[in-house]
PDB file of C-alpha atoms in Angstrom:
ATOM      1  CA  UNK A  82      50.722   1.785 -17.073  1.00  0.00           C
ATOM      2  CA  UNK A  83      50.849  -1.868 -17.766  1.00  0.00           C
ATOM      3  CA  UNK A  84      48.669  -2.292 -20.749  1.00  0.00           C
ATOM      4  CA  UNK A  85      47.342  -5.708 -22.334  1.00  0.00           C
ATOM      5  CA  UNK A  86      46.231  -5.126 -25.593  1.00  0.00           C
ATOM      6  CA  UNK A  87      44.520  -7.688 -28.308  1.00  0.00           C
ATOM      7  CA  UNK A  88      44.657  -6.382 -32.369  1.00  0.00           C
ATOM      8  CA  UNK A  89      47.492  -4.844 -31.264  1.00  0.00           C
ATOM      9  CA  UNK A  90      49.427  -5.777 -34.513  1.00  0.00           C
ATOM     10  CA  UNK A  91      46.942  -4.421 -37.060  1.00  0.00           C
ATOM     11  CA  UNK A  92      46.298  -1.209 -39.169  1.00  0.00           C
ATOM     12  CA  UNK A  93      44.849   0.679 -35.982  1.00  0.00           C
ATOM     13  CA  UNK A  94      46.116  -1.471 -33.298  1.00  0.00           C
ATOM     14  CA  UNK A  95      49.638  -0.731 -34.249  1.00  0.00           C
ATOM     15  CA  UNK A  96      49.219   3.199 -34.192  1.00  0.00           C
ATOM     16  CA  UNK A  97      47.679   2.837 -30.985  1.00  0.00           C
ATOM     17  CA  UNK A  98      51.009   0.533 -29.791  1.00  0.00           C
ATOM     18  CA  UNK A  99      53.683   2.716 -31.142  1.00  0.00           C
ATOM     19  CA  UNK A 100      51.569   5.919 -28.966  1.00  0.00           C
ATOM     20  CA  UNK A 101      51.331   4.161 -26.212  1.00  0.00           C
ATOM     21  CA  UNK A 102      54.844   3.496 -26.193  1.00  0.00           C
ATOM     22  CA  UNK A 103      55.991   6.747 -26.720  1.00  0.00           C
ATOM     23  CA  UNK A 104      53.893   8.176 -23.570  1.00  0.00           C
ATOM     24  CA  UNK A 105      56.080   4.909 -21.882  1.00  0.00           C
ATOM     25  CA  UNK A 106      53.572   2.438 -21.364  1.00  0.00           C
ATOM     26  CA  UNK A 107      54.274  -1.319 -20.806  1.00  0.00           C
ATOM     27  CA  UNK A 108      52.628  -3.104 -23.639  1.00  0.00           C
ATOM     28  CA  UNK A 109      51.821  -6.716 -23.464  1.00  0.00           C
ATOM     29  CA  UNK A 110      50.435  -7.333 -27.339  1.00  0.00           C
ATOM     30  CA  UNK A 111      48.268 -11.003 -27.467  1.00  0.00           C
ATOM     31  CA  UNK A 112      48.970 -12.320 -30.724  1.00  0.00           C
ATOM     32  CA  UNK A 113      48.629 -15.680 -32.508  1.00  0.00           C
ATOM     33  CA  UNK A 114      52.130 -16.281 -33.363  1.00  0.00           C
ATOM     34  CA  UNK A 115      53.840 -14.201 -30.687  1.00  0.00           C
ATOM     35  CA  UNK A 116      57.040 -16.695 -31.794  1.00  0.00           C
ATOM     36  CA  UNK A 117      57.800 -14.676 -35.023  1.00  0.00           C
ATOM     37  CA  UNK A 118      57.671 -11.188 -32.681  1.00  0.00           C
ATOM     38  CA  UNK A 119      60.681  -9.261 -30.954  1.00  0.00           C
ATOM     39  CA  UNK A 120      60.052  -8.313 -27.797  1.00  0.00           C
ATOM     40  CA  UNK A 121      61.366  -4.565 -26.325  1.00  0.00           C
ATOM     41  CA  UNK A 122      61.740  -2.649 -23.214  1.00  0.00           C
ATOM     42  CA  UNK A 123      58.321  -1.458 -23.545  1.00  0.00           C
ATOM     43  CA  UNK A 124      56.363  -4.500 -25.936  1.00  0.00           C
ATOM     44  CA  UNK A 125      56.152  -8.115 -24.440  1.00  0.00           C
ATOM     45  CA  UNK A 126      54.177 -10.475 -27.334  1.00  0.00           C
ATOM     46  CA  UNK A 127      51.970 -13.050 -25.643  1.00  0.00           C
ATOM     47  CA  UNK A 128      50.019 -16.005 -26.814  1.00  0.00           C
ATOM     48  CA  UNK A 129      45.907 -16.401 -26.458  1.00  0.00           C
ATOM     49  CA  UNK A 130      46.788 -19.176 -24.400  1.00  0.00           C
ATOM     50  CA  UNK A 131      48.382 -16.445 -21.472  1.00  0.00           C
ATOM     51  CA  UNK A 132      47.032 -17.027 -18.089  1.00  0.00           C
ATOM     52  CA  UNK A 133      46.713 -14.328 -14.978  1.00  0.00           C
ATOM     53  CA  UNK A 134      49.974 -15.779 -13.462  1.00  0.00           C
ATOM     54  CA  UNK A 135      51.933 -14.857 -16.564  1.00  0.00           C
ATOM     55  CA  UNK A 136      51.448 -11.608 -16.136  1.00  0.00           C
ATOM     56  CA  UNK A 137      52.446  -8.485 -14.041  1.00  0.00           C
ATOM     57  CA  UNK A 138      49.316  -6.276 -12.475  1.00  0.00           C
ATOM     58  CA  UNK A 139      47.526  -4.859 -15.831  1.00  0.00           C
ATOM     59  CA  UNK A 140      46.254  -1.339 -15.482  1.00  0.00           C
ATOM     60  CA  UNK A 141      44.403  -1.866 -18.707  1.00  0.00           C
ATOM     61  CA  UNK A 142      42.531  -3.751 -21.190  1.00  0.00           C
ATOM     62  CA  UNK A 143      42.213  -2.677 -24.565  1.00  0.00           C
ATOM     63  CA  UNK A 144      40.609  -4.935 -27.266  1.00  0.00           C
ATOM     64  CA  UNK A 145      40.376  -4.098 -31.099  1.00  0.00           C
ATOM     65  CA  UNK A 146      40.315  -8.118 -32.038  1.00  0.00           C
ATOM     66  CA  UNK A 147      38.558  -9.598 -34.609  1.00  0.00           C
ATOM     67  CA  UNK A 148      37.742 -10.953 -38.409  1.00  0.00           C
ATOM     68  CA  UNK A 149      38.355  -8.158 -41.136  1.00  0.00           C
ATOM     69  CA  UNK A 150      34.874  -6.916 -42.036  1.00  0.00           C
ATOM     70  CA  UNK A 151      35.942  -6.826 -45.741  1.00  0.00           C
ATOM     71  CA  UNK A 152      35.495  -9.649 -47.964  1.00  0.00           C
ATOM     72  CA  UNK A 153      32.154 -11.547 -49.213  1.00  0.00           C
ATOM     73  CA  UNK A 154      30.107 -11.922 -46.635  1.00  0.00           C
ATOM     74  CA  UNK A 155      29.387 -15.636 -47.036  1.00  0.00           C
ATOM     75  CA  UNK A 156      27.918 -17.635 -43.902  1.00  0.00           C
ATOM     76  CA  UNK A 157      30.944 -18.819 -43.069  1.00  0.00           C
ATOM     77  CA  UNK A 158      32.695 -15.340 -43.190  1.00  0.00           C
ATOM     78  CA  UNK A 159      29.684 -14.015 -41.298  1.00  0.00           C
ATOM     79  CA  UNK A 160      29.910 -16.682 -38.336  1.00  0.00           C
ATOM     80  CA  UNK A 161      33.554 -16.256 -38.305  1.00  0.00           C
ATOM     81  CA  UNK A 162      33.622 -12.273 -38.173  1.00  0.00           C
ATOM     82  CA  UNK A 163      30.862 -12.764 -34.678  1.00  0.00           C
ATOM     83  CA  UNK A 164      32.913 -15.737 -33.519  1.00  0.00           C
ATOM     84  CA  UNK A 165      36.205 -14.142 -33.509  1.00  0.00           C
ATOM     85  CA  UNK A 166      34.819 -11.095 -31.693  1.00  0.00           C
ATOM     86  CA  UNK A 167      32.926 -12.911 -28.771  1.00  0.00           C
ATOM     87  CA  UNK A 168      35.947 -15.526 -28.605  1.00  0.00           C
ATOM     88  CA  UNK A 169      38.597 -13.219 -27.751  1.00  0.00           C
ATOM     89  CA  UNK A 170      36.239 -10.869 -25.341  1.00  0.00           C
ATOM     90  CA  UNK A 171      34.975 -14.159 -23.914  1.00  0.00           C
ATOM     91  CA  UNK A 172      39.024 -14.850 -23.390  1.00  0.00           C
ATOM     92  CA  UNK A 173      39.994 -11.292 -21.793  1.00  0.00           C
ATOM     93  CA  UNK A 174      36.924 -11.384 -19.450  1.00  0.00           C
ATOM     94  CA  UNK A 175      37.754 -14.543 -18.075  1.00  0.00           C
ATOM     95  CA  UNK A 176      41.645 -13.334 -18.076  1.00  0.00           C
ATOM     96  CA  UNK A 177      40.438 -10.416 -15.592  1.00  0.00           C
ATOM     97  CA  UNK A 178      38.532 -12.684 -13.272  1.00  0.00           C
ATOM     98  CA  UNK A 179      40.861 -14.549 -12.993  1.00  0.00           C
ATOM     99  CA  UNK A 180      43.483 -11.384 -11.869  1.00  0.00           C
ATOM    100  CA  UNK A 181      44.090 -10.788  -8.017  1.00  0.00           C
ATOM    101  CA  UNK A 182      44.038  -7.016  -8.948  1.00  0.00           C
ATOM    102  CA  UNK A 183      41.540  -6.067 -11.567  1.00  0.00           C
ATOM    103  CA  UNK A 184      42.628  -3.446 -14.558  1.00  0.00           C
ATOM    104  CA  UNK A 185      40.997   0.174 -13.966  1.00  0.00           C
ATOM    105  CA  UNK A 186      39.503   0.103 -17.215  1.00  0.00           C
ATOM    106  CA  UNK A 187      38.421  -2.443 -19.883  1.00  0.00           C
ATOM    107  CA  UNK A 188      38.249  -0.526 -23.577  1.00  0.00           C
ATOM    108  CA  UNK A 189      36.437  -3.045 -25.442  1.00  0.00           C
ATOM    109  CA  UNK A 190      36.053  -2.436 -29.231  1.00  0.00           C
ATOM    110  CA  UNK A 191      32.987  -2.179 -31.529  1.00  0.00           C
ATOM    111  CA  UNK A 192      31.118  -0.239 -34.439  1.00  0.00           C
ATOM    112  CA  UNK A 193      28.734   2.827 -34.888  1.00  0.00           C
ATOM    113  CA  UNK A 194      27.331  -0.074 -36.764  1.00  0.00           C
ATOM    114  CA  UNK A 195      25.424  -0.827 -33.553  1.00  0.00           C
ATOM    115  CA  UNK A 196      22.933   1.826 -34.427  1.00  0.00           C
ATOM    116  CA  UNK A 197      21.825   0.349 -38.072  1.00  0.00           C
ATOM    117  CA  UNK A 198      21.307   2.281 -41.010  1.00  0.00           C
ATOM    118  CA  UNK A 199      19.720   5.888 -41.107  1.00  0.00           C
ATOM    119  CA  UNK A 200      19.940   8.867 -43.387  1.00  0.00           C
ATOM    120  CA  UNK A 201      17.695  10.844 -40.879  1.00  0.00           C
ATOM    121  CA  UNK A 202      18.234  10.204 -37.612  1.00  0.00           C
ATOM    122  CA  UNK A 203      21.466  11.174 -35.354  1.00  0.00           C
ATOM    123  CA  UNK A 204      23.224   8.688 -33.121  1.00  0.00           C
ATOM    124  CA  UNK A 205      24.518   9.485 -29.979  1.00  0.00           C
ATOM    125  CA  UNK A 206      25.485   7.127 -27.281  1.00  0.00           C
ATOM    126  CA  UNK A 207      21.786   8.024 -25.590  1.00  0.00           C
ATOM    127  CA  UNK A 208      20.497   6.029 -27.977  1.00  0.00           C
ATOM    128  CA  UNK A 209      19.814   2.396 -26.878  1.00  0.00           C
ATOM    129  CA  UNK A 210      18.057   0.717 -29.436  1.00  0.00           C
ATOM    130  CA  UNK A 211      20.318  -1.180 -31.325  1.00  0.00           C
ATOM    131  CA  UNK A 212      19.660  -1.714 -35.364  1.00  0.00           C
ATOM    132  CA  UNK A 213      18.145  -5.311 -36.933  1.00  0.00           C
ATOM    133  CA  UNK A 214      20.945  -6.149 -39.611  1.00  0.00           C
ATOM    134  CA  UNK A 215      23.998  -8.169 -39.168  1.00  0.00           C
ATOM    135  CA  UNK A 216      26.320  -5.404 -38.148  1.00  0.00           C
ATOM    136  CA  UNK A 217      24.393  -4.445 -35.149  1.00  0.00           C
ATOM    137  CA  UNK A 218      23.463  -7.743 -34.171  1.00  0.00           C
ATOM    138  CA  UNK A 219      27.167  -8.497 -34.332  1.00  0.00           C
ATOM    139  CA  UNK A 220      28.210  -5.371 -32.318  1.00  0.00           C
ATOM    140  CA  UNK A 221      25.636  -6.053 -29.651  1.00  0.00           C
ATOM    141  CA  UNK A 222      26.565  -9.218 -29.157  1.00  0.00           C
ATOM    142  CA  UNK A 223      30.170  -7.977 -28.643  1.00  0.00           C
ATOM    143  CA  UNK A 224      29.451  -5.124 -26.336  1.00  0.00           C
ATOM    144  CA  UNK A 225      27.464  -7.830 -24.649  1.00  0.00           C
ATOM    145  CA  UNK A 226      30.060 -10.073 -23.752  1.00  0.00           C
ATOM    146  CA  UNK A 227      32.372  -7.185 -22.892  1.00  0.00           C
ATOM    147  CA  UNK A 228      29.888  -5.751 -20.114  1.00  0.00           C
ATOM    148  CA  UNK A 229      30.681  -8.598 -17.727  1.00  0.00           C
ATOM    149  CA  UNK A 230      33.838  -6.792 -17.247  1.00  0.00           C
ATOM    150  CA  UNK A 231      31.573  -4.573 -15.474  1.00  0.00           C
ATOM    151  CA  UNK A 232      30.630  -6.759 -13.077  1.00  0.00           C
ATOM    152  CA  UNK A 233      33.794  -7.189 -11.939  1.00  0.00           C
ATOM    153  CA  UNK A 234      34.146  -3.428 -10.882  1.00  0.00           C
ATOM    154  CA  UNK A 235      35.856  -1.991 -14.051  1.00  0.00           C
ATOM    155  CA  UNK A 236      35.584   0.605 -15.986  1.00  0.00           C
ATOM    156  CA  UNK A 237      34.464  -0.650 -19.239  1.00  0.00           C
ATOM    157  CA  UNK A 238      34.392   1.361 -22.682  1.00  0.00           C
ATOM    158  CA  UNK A 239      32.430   0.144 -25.323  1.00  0.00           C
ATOM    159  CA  UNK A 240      34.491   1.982 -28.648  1.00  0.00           C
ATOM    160  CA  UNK A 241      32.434   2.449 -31.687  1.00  0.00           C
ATOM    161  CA  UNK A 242      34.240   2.898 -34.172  1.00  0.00           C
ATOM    162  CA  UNK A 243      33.763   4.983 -37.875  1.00  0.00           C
ATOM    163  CA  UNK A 244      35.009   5.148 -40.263  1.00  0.00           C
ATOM    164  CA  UNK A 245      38.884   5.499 -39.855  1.00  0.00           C
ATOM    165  CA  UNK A 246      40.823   7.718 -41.841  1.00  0.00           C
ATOM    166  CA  UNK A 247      44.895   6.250 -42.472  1.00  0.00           C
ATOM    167  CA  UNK A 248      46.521   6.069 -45.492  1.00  0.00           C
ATOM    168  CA  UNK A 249      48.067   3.057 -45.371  1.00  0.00           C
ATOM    169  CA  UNK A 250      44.610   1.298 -43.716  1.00  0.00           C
ATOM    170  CA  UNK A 251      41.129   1.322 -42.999  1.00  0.00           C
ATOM    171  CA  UNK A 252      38.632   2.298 -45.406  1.00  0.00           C
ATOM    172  CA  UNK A 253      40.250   5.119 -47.224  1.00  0.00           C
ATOM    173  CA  UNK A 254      42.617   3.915 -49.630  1.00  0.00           C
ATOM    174  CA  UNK A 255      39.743   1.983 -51.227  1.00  0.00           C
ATOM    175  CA  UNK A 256      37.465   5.107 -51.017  1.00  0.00           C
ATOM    176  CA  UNK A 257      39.783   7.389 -52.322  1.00  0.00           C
ATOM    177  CA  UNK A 258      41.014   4.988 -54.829  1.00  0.00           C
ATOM    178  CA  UNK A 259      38.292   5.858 -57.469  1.00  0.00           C
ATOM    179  CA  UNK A 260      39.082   9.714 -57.161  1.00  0.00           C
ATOM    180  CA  UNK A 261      42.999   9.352 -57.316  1.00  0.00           C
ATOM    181  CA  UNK A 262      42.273   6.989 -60.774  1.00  0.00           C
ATOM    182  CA  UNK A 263      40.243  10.152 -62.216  1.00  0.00           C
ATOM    183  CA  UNK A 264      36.771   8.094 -61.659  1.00  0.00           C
ATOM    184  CA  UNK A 265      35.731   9.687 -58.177  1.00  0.00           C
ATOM    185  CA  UNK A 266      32.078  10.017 -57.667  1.00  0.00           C
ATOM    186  CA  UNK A 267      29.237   9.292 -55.510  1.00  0.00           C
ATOM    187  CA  UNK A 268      27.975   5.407 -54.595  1.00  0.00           C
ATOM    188  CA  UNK A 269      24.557   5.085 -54.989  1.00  0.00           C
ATOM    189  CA  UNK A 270      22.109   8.154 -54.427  1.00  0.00           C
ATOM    190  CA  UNK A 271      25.180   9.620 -52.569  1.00  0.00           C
ATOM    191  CA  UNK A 272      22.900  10.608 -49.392  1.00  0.00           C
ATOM    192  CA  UNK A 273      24.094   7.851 -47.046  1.00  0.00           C
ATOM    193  CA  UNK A 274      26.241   9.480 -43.686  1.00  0.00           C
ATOM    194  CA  UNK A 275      29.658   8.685 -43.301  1.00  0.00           C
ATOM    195  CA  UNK A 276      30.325   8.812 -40.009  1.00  0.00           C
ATOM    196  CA  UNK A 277      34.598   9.507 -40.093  1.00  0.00           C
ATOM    197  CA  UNK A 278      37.839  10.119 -37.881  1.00  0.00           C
ATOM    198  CA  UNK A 279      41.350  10.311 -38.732  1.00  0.00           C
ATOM    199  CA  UNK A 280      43.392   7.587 -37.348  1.00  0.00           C
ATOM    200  CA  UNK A 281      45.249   9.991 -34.928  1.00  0.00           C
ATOM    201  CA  UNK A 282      42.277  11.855 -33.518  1.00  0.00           C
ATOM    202  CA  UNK A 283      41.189   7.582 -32.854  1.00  0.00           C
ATOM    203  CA  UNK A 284      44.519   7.594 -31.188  1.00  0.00           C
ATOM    204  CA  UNK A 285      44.275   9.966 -28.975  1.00  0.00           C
ATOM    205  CA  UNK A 286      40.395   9.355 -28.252  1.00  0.00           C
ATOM    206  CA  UNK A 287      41.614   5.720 -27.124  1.00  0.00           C
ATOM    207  CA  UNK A 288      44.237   7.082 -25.110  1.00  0.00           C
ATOM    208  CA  UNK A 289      41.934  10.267 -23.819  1.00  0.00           C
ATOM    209  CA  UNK A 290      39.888   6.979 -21.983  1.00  0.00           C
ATOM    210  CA  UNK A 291      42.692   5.357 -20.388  1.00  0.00           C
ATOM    211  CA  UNK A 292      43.603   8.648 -18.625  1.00  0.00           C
ATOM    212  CA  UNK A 293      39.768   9.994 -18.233  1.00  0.00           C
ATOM    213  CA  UNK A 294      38.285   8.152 -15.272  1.00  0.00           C
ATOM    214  CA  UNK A 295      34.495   9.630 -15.636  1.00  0.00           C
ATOM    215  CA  UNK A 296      34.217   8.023 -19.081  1.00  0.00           C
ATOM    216  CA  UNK A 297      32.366   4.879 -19.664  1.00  0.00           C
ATOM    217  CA  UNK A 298      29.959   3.133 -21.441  1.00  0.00           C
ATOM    218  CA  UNK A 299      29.694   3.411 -25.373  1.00  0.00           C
ATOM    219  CA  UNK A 300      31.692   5.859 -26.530  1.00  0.00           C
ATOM    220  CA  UNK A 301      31.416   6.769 -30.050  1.00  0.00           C
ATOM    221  CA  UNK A 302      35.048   7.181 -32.131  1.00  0.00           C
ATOM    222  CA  UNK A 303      34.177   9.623 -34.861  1.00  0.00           C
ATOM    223  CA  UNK A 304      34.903  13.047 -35.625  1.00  0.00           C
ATOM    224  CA  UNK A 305      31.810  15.794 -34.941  1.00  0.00           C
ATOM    225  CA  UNK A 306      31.387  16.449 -38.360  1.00  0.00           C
ATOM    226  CA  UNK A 307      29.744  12.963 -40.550  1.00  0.00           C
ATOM    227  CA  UNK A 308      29.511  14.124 -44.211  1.00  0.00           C
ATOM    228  CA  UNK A 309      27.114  12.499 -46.554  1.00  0.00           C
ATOM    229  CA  UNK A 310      29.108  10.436 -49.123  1.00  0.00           C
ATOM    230  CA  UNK A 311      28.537  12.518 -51.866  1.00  0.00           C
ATOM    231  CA  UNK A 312      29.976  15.366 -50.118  1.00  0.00           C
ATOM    232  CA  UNK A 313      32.462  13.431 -48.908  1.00  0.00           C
ATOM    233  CA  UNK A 314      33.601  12.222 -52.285  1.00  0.00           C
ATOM    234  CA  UNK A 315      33.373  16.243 -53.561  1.00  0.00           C
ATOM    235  CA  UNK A 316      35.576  17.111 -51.169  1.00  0.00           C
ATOM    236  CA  UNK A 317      37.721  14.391 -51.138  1.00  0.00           C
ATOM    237  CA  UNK A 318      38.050  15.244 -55.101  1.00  0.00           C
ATOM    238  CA  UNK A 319      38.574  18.787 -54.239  1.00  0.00           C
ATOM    239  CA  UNK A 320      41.818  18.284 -52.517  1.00  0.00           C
ATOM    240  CA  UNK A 321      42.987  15.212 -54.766  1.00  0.00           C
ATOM    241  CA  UNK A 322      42.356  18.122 -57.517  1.00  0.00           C
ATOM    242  CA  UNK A 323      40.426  15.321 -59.909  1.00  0.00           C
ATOM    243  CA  UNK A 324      37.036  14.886 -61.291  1.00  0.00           C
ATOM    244  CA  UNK A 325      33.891  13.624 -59.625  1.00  0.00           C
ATOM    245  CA  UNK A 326      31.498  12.360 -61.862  1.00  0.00           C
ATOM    246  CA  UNK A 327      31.375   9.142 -62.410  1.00  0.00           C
ATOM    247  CA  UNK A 328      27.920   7.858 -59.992  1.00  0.00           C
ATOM    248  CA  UNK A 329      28.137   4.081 -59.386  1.00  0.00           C
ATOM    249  CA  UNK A 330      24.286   2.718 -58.529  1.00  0.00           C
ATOM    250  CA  UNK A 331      23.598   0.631 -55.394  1.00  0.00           C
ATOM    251  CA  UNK A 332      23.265  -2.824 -57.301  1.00  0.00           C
ATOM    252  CA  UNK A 333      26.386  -2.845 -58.283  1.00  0.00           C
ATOM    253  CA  UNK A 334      28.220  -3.221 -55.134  1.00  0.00           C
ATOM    254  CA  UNK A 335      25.399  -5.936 -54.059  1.00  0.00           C
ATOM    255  CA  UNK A 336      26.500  -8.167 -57.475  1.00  0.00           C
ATOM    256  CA  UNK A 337      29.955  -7.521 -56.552  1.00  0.00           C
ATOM    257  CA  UNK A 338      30.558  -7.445 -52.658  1.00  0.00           C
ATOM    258  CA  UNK A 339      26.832  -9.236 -51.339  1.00  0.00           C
ATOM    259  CA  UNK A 340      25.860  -7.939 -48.059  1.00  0.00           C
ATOM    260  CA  UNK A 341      29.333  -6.087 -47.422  1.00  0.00           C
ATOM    261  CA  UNK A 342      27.581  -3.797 -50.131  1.00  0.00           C
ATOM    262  CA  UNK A 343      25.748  -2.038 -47.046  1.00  0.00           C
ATOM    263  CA  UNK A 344      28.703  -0.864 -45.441  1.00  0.00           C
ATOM    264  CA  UNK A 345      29.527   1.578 -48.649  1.00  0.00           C
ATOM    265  CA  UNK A 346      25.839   2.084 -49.675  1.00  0.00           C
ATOM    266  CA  UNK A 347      24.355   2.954 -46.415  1.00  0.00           C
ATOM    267  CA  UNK A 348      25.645   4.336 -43.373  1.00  0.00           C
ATOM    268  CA  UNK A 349      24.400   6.250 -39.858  1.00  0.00           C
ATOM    269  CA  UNK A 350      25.150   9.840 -38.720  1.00  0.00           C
ATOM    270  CA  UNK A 351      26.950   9.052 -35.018  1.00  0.00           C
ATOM    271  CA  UNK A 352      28.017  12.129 -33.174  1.00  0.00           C
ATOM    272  CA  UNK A 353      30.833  11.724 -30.535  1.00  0.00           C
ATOM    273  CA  UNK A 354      28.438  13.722 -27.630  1.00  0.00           C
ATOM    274  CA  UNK A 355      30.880  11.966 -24.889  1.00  0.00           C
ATOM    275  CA  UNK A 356      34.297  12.721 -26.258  1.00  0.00           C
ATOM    276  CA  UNK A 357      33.009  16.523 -26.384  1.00  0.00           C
ATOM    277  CA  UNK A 358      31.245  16.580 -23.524  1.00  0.00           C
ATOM    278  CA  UNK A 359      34.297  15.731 -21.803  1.00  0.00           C
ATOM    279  CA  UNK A 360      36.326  18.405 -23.816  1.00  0.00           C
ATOM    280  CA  UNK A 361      38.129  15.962 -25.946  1.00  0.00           C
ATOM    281  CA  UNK A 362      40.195  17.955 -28.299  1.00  0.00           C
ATOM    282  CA  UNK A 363      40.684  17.074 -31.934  1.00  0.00           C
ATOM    283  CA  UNK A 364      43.584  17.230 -34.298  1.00  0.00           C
ATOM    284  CA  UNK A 365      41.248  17.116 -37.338  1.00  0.00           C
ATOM    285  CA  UNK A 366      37.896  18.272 -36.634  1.00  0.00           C
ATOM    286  CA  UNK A 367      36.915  18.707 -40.034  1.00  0.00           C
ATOM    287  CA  UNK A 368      37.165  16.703 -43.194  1.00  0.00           C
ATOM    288  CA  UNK A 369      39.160  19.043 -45.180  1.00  0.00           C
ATOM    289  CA  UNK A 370      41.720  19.162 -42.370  1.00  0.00           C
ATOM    290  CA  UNK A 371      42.115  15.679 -42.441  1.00  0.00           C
ATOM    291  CA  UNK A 372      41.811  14.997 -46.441  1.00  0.00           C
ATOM    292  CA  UNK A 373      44.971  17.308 -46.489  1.00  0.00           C
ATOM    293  CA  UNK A 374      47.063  16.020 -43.753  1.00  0.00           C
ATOM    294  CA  UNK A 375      46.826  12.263 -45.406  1.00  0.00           C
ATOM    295  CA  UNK A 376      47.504  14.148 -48.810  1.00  0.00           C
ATOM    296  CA  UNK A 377      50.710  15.320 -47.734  1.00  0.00           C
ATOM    297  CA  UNK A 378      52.023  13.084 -45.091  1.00  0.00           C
TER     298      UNK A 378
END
């Protein structure tokens, strides 16, 4: 397949490149600077300024763009984390009406965030009601933009993304930093869900879409079992063979981070119903399994 991709150059973008190449997909990776990139046999780097005519017939559109979520979340970094997201879908839809031959599929990316903050209720992608804080406002104005790809006759994916697990990205060098120093313990009351995947079960989730043509809509990109994050922490303290005791209280992640704070004091329990319901088959199932293999590899 011929495969334009945006993010393609970040933590998970470039996992997702390097597997796509190795199954011998044509990657054309949109990038800011695509100047200071080498081009291959099987990666082309384009500029955001890339029209329809530039390109060869794309099979598929995959888009993981967008402003880090970490950081203080100050107004500007808040307008500038939903502006970079709508900007860029914005750009791809308008890329794909603009193609004589539409992709097959559009996988757009976004958050379980889109559910808002629970520590009773399960999320599956049945559930339409999108939460009321930032995050979810954000994600459904992203998904949003993205569905006018539908319109067009494509497939379109919405990806919501947990919490991925990669050890040299995402969230869990920071969350396993604390147990690895001797410190590990709970944040707050420690009852918040974690909803988690390992970056390779994302991998192949992503890639499971391309190739599954009876999967749509929102598709959530977590592993089946979300742990609670003080049994997350246990276990992750378990395997690191350290100490979990020290309990760190809500406030002071608020003093330090602002509203970020919510993203490591509360969380949402979203089950992946569609990737098992169409027999999706994970490499790391369960958190131990996946605690180990980014112990040791």
């Amino acid at each position: 397949m011929n495969i334009l991709i945006t993010g393609g150059t970040g933590f998970f973008g470039s996992k997702l490149a390097a597997h796509l190449t190795g199954l011998n997909h044509k990657l054309y990776i949109l990038t800011r600077s695509p100047e200071k990139k080498s081009n291959t046999s099987h990666l082309t780097f384009k500029g955001y300024d890339t029209t329809a005519d530039e390109l060869p017939r794309i099979d598929a559109v995959i888009n993981l763009a967008g402003e880090s979520l970490f950081g203080y979340w100050t107004k500007k970094k808040k307008e500038t984390i939903l502006t970079s997201r709508l900007r860029v879908t914005k750009y791809l839809v308008q890329l794909m009406k603009a193609m004589k031959e539409k992709p097959d599929v559009f996988i757009s990316g976004s958050a379980v965030g889109f559910y808002g903050m629970s520590e009773d209720f399960i999320y599956t992608e049945a559930t339409t009601q999108p939460g009321t804080d930032f995050l979810a406002s954000v994600t459904r104005q992203w998904e949003n933009e993205a569905s006018e790809a539908e319109e067009l006759g494509i497939r379109t994916i919405y990806a919501r993304f947990g919490i991925l697990l990669g050890k040299d990205g995402g969230a869990f060098p920071l969350m396993s930093l604390p147990v690895k120093l001797y410190t590990g313990g709970h944040i707050s009351d420690g009852e918040q869900w974690l909803s988690w995947i390992h970056v390779q079960d994302a991998v192949n989730l992503i890639t499971f879409g391309l190739e599954h043509h009876t999967l749509k809509g929102p598709v959530n990109i977590t592993a089946p079992t979300p742990k609670r994050n003080k049994d997350f922490m246990k276990k992750a303290a378990q395997v690191y063979k350290r100490p979990n005791w020290l309990h760190l209280p809500a406030v002071f992640f608020y003093l330090t981070l602002g509203e970020m704070a919510q993203l490591l004091v509360k969380g949402q329990y979203a089950y992946p119903e569609k990737a098992l319901e169409h027999e999706f088959t994970y490499d790391f199932p369960s958190l131990d399994q996946a605690l180990l293999d980014l112990k040791n590899n």
